[in-house]
């Protein structure tokens, strides 16, 4: 990758190896700094469609996108609509889930608990911000989000403290929220994550409807891919990976067909063929990019079976999504 790419794309080398040979039309549903799109083009893709909900990433790409001419087409939108945005059958789809390093490193985006900035966390430029959720949701809904999206065991204590603090002044900045969370948790021991890690993850997921987008994006990829087309998904935490794993199991015919205690499920013609188990970073990548330590890559190939719809309750989606909140 050339030196003007601001961030290292996670698991790019094993991804390109798993989907080789790269050819045809690919869609990068989380374009970001363009690392995966450029990697695919340099590996042999005829064209790449780059999709992102964040208009800023396309402005940042202006300095280098011209080198690829009409081989690179950029489209603003969410990957849940990738089949419509592509407008043509695809040979491959890449999704790199979660917040990008580029967004984390910009305090004005409000994703980081290490730098002060407006409490925003929106990956795009529309919809309620993190401040809107923190200042308006009731204590029970806040606790549900913190517990189900962040696996925060102190969710009720933190939610109660947030509601109490906003009586004095509304939350406007990231460090205001960090201070409240830190007061609710013990000081971390050396090597432990920052006390606000889980809370910020949870609120970010809620703001961006990340699990709703994920399942709709996986189904959109199933609709868009040609027979033999590749789907590659990179996840960064266990909640994301569980949903992707269960989706691919269910849509590849690997889901259980019932037991003596549960009704048998109707047989479904597999829409995908699994190409590998989860792939993690090797020592070389970890040395180059410590942020890759929790990443996992899953890859599958599309069959010629008709596209379908996954059963939401079987995918391990966190409870707020199943309740329809927040959407």
CSV table of C-alpha atoms in Angstrom, one decimal:
chain,number,residue,atom,x,y,z
A,1,UNK,CA,0.0,0.0,0.0
A,2,UNK,CA,1.3,3.5,-0.8
A,3,UNK,CA,2.4,5.8,1.9
A,4,UNK,CA,-0.5,8.3,1.7
A,5,UNK,CA,-2.9,5.6,3.0
A,6,UNK,CA,-3.4,7.0,6.6
A,7,UNK,CA,-4.2,3.6,8.3
A,8,UNK,CA,-3.3,0.0,7.9
A,9,UNK,CA,-6.2,-2.2,6.7
A,10,UNK,CA,-6.7,-5.0,9.2
A,11,UNK,CA,-6.2,-8.6,7.9
A,12,UNK,CA,-5.8,-7.5,4.3
A,13,UNK,CA,-3.1,-10.0,3.5
A,14,UNK,CA,-5.1,-13.1,4.7
A,15,UNK,CA,-8.2,-11.7,3.2
A,16,UNK,CA,-6.7,-11.4,-0.3
A,17,UNK,CA,-5.2,-14.9,0.1
A,18,UNK,CA,-8.6,-16.3,1.2
A,19,UNK,CA,-10.5,-14.8,-1.8
A,20,UNK,CA,-7.8,-15.4,-4.5
A,21,UNK,CA,-7.8,-15.1,-7.4
A,22,UNK,CA,-9.3,-11.6,-7.2
A,23,UNK,CA,-11.1,-10.5,-10.4
A,24,UNK,CA,-14.4,-9.0,-11.5
A,25,UNK,CA,-16.5,-6.4,-9.7
A,26,UNK,CA,-16.1,-6.0,-5.9
A,27,UNK,CA,-17.9,-3.9,-3.4
A,28,UNK,CA,-16.1,-2.5,-0.3
A,29,UNK,CA,-19.1,-1.7,2.0
A,30,UNK,CA,-17.0,0.1,4.6
A,31,UNK,CA,-14.7,2.2,2.4
A,32,UNK,CA,-13.1,4.3,5.1
A,33,UNK,CA,-9.5,5.2,4.2
A,34,UNK,CA,-9.7,3.0,1.1
A,35,UNK,CA,-7.3,0.3,2.2
A,36,UNK,CA,-9.4,-2.7,1.2
A,37,UNK,CA,-10.5,-1.1,-2.0
A,38,UNK,CA,-6.9,-0.3,-3.0
A,39,UNK,CA,-5.8,-3.8,-2.0
A,40,UNK,CA,-8.4,-5.4,-4.2
A,41,UNK,CA,-7.7,-3.2,-7.2
A,42,UNK,CA,-3.9,-4.0,-6.9
A,43,UNK,CA,-4.7,-7.7,-6.5
A,44,UNK,CA,-6.6,-7.9,-9.8
A,45,UNK,CA,-10.2,-6.7,-9.3
A,46,UNK,CA,-11.5,-5.1,-12.5
A,47,UNK,CA,-13.5,-2.6,-10.6
A,48,UNK,CA,-14.3,-1.7,-7.0
A,49,UNK,CA,-17.4,0.1,-5.7
A,50,UNK,CA,-16.6,1.9,-2.5
A,51,UNK,CA,-19.6,2.5,-0.2
A,52,UNK,CA,-19.5,4.5,3.1
A,53,UNK,CA,-22.1,6.4,5.1
A,54,UNK,CA,-19.4,9.1,6.0
A,55,UNK,CA,-19.0,11.8,3.3
A,56,UNK,CA,-15.7,12.8,4.8
A,57,UNK,CA,-14.0,9.7,3.6
A,58,UNK,CA,-14.7,10.6,-0.1
A,59,UNK,CA,-13.2,14.0,0.4
A,60,UNK,CA,-10.1,12.4,1.9
A,61,UNK,CA,-9.8,10.0,-1.1
A,62,UNK,CA,-9.6,12.8,-3.7
A,63,UNK,CA,-5.8,12.9,-3.5
A,64,UNK,CA,-5.4,9.3,-4.8
A,65,UNK,CA,-8.6,8.0,-6.3
A,66,UNK,CA,-7.8,9.4,-9.7
A,67,UNK,CA,-5.0,7.0,-10.1
A,68,UNK,CA,-7.5,4.2,-10.6
A,69,UNK,CA,-9.7,6.0,-13.1
A,70,UNK,CA,-13.1,4.4,-13.7
A,71,UNK,CA,-12.0,1.2,-11.9
A,72,UNK,CA,-13.0,2.9,-8.6
A,73,UNK,CA,-16.6,4.2,-8.1
A,74,UNK,CA,-17.5,5.8,-4.7
A,75,UNK,CA,-21.1,5.9,-3.4
A,76,UNK,CA,-22.4,7.4,-0.2
A,77,UNK,CA,-24.8,5.1,1.6
A,78,UNK,CA,-25.0,2.3,4.1
A,79,UNK,CA,-23.9,-1.2,3.3
A,80,UNK,CA,-27.4,-2.5,4.3
A,81,UNK,CA,-28.4,-1.2,0.8
A,82,UNK,CA,-25.3,-2.5,-0.9
A,83,UNK,CA,-27.2,-4.5,-3.5
A,84,UNK,CA,-29.2,-1.5,-4.6
A,85,UNK,CA,-26.2,0.8,-4.5
A,86,UNK,CA,-24.1,-1.6,-6.5
A,87,UNK,CA,-26.7,-1.8,-9.3
A,88,UNK,CA,-25.1,-4.9,-10.7
A,89,UNK,CA,-24.2,-8.5,-9.7
A,90,UNK,CA,-21.0,-8.7,-7.7
A,91,UNK,CA,-18.0,-11.0,-7.7
A,92,UNK,CA,-17.1,-10.1,-4.1
A,93,UNK,CA,-18.1,-8.1,-1.0
A,94,UNK,CA,-15.9,-6.9,1.8
A,95,UNK,CA,-17.2,-5.6,5.1
A,96,UNK,CA,-14.9,-4.2,7.8
A,97,UNK,CA,-17.2,-3.7,10.8
A,98,UNK,CA,-17.2,-1.2,13.6
A,99,UNK,CA,-15.5,2.2,13.9
A,100,UNK,CA,-12.5,2.9,11.8
A,101,UNK,CA,-9.1,4.0,13.2
A,102,UNK,CA,-9.5,7.2,11.2
A,103,UNK,CA,-12.7,8.1,13.0
A,104,UNK,CA,-11.2,7.1,16.4
A,105,UNK,CA,-8.2,9.4,15.8
A,106,UNK,CA,-10.4,12.5,15.2
A,107,UNK,CA,-11.6,14.0,18.5
A,108,UNK,CA,-14.2,16.1,16.7
A,109,UNK,CA,-16.1,12.9,15.8
A,110,UNK,CA,-16.7,12.0,19.4
A,111,UNK,CA,-15.7,8.3,19.3
A,112,UNK,CA,-12.7,8.3,21.5
A,113,UNK,CA,-12.8,8.2,25.3
A,114,UNK,CA,-9.2,9.3,25.4
A,115,UNK,CA,-9.6,12.7,23.8
A,116,UNK,CA,-12.2,15.5,24.5
A,117,UNK,CA,-14.6,16.3,21.7
A,118,UNK,CA,-18.3,16.7,21.1
A,119,UNK,CA,-20.3,13.6,22.2
A,120,UNK,CA,-21.4,12.6,18.6
A,121,UNK,CA,-20.3,9.1,17.5
A,122,UNK,CA,-22.3,9.2,14.3
A,123,UNK,CA,-20.6,7.4,11.4
A,124,UNK,CA,-22.6,9.5,9.0
A,125,UNK,CA,-24.0,13.0,9.2
A,126,UNK,CA,-27.6,12.4,10.0
A,127,UNK,CA,-29.7,11.0,12.9
A,128,UNK,CA,-29.5,11.3,16.7
A,129,UNK,CA,-26.0,11.7,18.2
A,130,UNK,CA,-24.6,10.0,21.3
A,131,UNK,CA,-25.5,13.2,23.2
A,132,UNK,CA,-29.1,12.9,22.1
A,133,UNK,CA,-29.3,9.3,23.4
A,134,UNK,CA,-27.5,10.0,26.7
A,135,UNK,CA,-29.5,13.0,27.4
A,136,UNK,CA,-33.0,11.7,26.6
A,137,UNK,CA,-33.3,7.9,27.0
A,138,UNK,CA,-34.7,6.7,30.3
A,139,UNK,CA,-32.6,4.8,32.8
A,140,UNK,CA,-33.9,1.4,31.8
A,141,UNK,CA,-33.1,1.9,28.1
A,142,UNK,CA,-29.7,3.2,28.8
A,143,UNK,CA,-28.9,0.2,31.1
A,144,UNK,CA,-30.1,-2.2,28.4
A,145,UNK,CA,-27.9,-0.6,25.7
A,146,UNK,CA,-24.8,-0.7,28.0
A,147,UNK,CA,-25.4,-4.3,29.0
A,148,UNK,CA,-26.5,-5.8,25.7
A,149,UNK,CA,-24.2,-3.8,23.3
A,150,UNK,CA,-21.2,-3.3,25.6
A,151,UNK,CA,-21.5,-6.4,27.9
A,152,UNK,CA,-21.0,-3.9,30.7
A,153,UNK,CA,-21.8,-5.6,34.1
A,154,UNK,CA,-22.2,-2.3,35.8
A,155,UNK,CA,-24.8,-1.1,33.3
A,156,UNK,CA,-27.5,-0.2,35.8
A,157,UNK,CA,-25.1,1.7,38.1
A,158,UNK,CA,-23.7,3.7,35.1
A,159,UNK,CA,-27.2,4.4,33.7
A,160,UNK,CA,-28.3,5.7,37.1
A,161,UNK,CA,-25.3,7.9,37.3
A,162,UNK,CA,-25.8,9.3,33.8
A,163,UNK,CA,-29.5,10.2,34.6
A,164,UNK,CA,-28.5,11.8,37.8
A,165,UNK,CA,-25.6,13.8,36.2
A,166,UNK,CA,-27.7,15.2,33.4
A,167,UNK,CA,-30.1,16.8,35.9
A,168,UNK,CA,-27.3,19.3,36.6
A,169,UNK,CA,-26.2,19.8,33.0
A,170,UNK,CA,-26.7,18.0,29.7
A,171,UNK,CA,-23.9,15.9,28.4
A,172,UNK,CA,-22.1,17.6,25.5
A,173,UNK,CA,-18.5,16.2,25.4
A,174,UNK,CA,-16.9,12.8,25.5
A,175,UNK,CA,-14.9,13.5,28.7
A,176,UNK,CA,-18.0,14.5,30.5
A,177,UNK,CA,-19.3,11.0,29.9
A,178,UNK,CA,-15.9,9.4,30.7
A,179,UNK,CA,-15.9,11.1,34.1
A,180,UNK,CA,-19.3,9.7,35.1
A,181,UNK,CA,-18.4,6.2,33.9
A,182,UNK,CA,-15.0,6.3,35.7
A,183,UNK,CA,-16.7,7.2,39.0
A,184,UNK,CA,-18.9,4.0,38.7
A,185,UNK,CA,-16.0,1.6,38.2
A,186,UNK,CA,-12.8,0.6,40.0
A,187,UNK,CA,-9.5,2.0,38.7
A,188,UNK,CA,-8.2,-0.4,36.1
A,189,UNK,CA,-5.2,-2.6,36.8
A,190,UNK,CA,-2.1,-2.5,34.5
A,191,UNK,CA,-3.0,-4.1,31.2
A,192,UNK,CA,-6.8,-3.8,31.6
A,193,UNK,CA,-8.9,-1.8,29.2
A,194,UNK,CA,-10.1,1.8,29.9
A,195,UNK,CA,-13.2,1.8,32.2
A,196,UNK,CA,-15.2,3.6,29.5
A,197,UNK,CA,-14.4,1.1,26.7
A,198,UNK,CA,-17.5,-1.0,27.0
A,199,UNK,CA,-19.9,2.0,27.5
A,200,UNK,CA,-18.5,3.9,24.5
A,201,UNK,CA,-18.8,0.8,22.4
A,202,UNK,CA,-22.4,0.3,23.4
A,203,UNK,CA,-23.5,3.8,22.8
A,204,UNK,CA,-21.7,3.9,19.4
A,205,UNK,CA,-23.5,0.7,18.4
A,206,UNK,CA,-26.8,2.2,19.4
A,207,UNK,CA,-26.3,5.5,17.6
A,208,UNK,CA,-25.4,3.8,14.4
A,209,UNK,CA,-27.8,0.9,14.6
A,210,UNK,CA,-24.8,-1.3,13.9
A,211,UNK,CA,-26.5,-4.7,14.4
A,212,UNK,CA,-29.5,-3.8,12.4
A,213,UNK,CA,-27.2,-2.6,9.6
A,214,UNK,CA,-25.1,-5.8,9.9
A,215,UNK,CA,-27.8,-8.3,9.4
A,216,UNK,CA,-29.4,-6.3,6.6
A,217,UNK,CA,-26.0,-5.9,5.0
A,218,UNK,CA,-25.3,-9.6,5.1
A,219,UNK,CA,-28.6,-10.3,3.5
A,220,UNK,CA,-27.9,-7.6,0.9
A,221,UNK,CA,-24.6,-9.2,0.1
A,222,UNK,CA,-26.4,-12.6,-0.4
A,223,UNK,CA,-28.7,-10.9,-2.9
A,224,UNK,CA,-26.0,-9.1,-4.8
A,225,UNK,CA,-23.3,-11.8,-5.1
A,226,UNK,CA,-23.0,-14.0,-8.2
A,227,UNK,CA,-22.7,-17.8,-7.8
A,228,UNK,CA,-19.1,-18.3,-6.7
A,229,UNK,CA,-18.8,-14.7,-5.4
A,230,UNK,CA,-16.9,-14.2,-2.2
A,231,UNK,CA,-18.1,-12.5,1.0
A,232,UNK,CA,-15.4,-11.5,3.5
A,233,UNK,CA,-16.3,-9.9,6.8
A,234,UNK,CA,-13.8,-8.5,9.4
A,235,UNK,CA,-15.2,-8.2,13.0
A,236,UNK,CA,-13.6,-6.6,16.1
A,237,UNK,CA,-15.5,-7.9,19.0
A,238,UNK,CA,-17.3,-11.0,20.1
A,239,UNK,CA,-20.9,-9.7,19.6
A,240,UNK,CA,-20.2,-8.8,15.9
A,241,UNK,CA,-18.4,-12.1,15.3
A,242,UNK,CA,-21.2,-14.2,16.8
A,243,UNK,CA,-23.8,-12.6,14.5
A,244,UNK,CA,-21.6,-13.1,11.4
A,245,UNK,CA,-20.7,-16.7,12.4
A,246,UNK,CA,-24.3,-17.7,13.0
A,247,UNK,CA,-25.5,-16.0,9.8
A,248,UNK,CA,-23.0,-17.9,7.7
A,249,UNK,CA,-23.7,-21.2,9.5
A,250,UNK,CA,-27.5,-20.7,9.0
A,251,UNK,CA,-27.2,-19.7,5.4
A,252,UNK,CA,-24.6,-22.5,4.6
A,253,UNK,CA,-26.8,-25.3,6.0
A,254,UNK,CA,-24.8,-25.7,9.1
A,255,UNK,CA,-27.5,-24.7,11.5
A,256,UNK,CA,-29.0,-27.5,13.6
A,257,UNK,CA,-32.3,-29.0,12.4
A,258,UNK,CA,-33.9,-29.3,15.8
A,259,UNK,CA,-33.9,-31.8,18.6
A,260,UNK,CA,-36.2,-33.8,20.8
A,261,UNK,CA,-36.8,-30.6,22.7
A,262,UNK,CA,-37.1,-28.2,19.8
A,263,UNK,CA,-39.2,-28.3,16.6
A,264,UNK,CA,-37.3,-29.4,13.5
A,265,UNK,CA,-36.6,-26.6,11.0
A,266,UNK,CA,-37.4,-26.9,7.3
A,267,UNK,CA,-34.4,-27.7,5.2
A,268,UNK,CA,-33.0,-24.6,3.5
A,269,UNK,CA,-30.9,-24.9,0.3
A,270,UNK,CA,-27.4,-23.5,1.3
A,271,UNK,CA,-26.8,-20.0,-0.1
A,272,UNK,CA,-23.2,-20.0,1.0
A,273,UNK,CA,-20.2,-22.4,1.3
A,274,UNK,CA,-17.8,-21.7,4.1
A,275,UNK,CA,-14.2,-21.3,2.9
A,276,UNK,CA,-12.4,-21.1,6.3
A,277,UNK,CA,-12.7,-21.0,10.0
A,278,UNK,CA,-12.2,-17.6,11.6
A,279,UNK,CA,-8.8,-16.1,10.7
A,280,UNK,CA,-7.0,-13.8,13.2
A,281,UNK,CA,-3.9,-11.6,12.8
A,282,UNK,CA,-0.4,-13.2,12.8
A,283,UNK,CA,2.6,-12.0,14.7
A,284,UNK,CA,3.8,-9.8,11.9
A,285,UNK,CA,0.4,-8.0,11.6
A,286,UNK,CA,0.2,-7.5,15.4
A,287,UNK,CA,3.7,-5.9,15.4
A,288,UNK,CA,2.6,-3.6,12.5
A,289,UNK,CA,-0.8,-2.8,13.9
A,290,UNK,CA,-1.7,-3.6,17.5
A,291,UNK,CA,-5.3,-2.5,16.9
A,292,UNK,CA,-5.7,-5.8,14.9
A,293,UNK,CA,-5.4,-8.0,18.1
A,294,UNK,CA,-9.2,-8.7,18.4
A,295,UNK,CA,-10.0,-8.9,14.7
A,296,UNK,CA,-11.4,-12.0,13.0
A,297,UNK,CA,-12.0,-12.7,9.3
A,298,UNK,CA,-14.7,-15.0,8.0
A,299,UNK,CA,-15.0,-15.8,4.3
A,300,UNK,CA,-17.7,-17.7,2.4
A,301,UNK,CA,-18.6,-18.3,-1.3
A,302,UNK,CA,-22.1,-17.8,-2.7
A,303,UNK,CA,-23.9,-20.8,-4.2
A,304,UNK,CA,-26.5,-20.6,-6.9
A,305,UNK,CA,-29.4,-21.1,-4.3
A,306,UNK,CA,-32.0,-18.3,-4.2
A,307,UNK,CA,-31.3,-15.5,-1.7
A,308,UNK,CA,-33.3,-15.6,1.5
A,309,UNK,CA,-33.8,-14.0,4.9
A,310,UNK,CA,-32.1,-15.1,8.1
A,311,UNK,CA,-34.1,-15.8,11.3
A,312,UNK,CA,-33.2,-12.8,13.6
A,313,UNK,CA,-33.7,-14.7,16.8
A,314,UNK,CA,-31.3,-17.4,15.9
A,315,UNK,CA,-28.4,-15.0,15.1
A,316,UNK,CA,-27.6,-14.0,18.7
A,317,UNK,CA,-28.6,-10.4,18.1
A,318,UNK,CA,-28.5,-8.3,21.3
A,319,UNK,CA,-31.8,-7.7,22.9
A,320,UNK,CA,-32.3,-4.0,22.1
A,321,UNK,CA,-32.3,-4.9,18.4
A,322,UNK,CA,-34.9,-7.6,18.9
A,323,UNK,CA,-37.1,-5.1,20.7
A,324,UNK,CA,-36.8,-2.7,17.8
A,325,UNK,CA,-34.9,-0.2,19.9
A,326,UNK,CA,-33.1,2.0,18.9
A,327,UNK,CA,-33.8,2.1,15.2
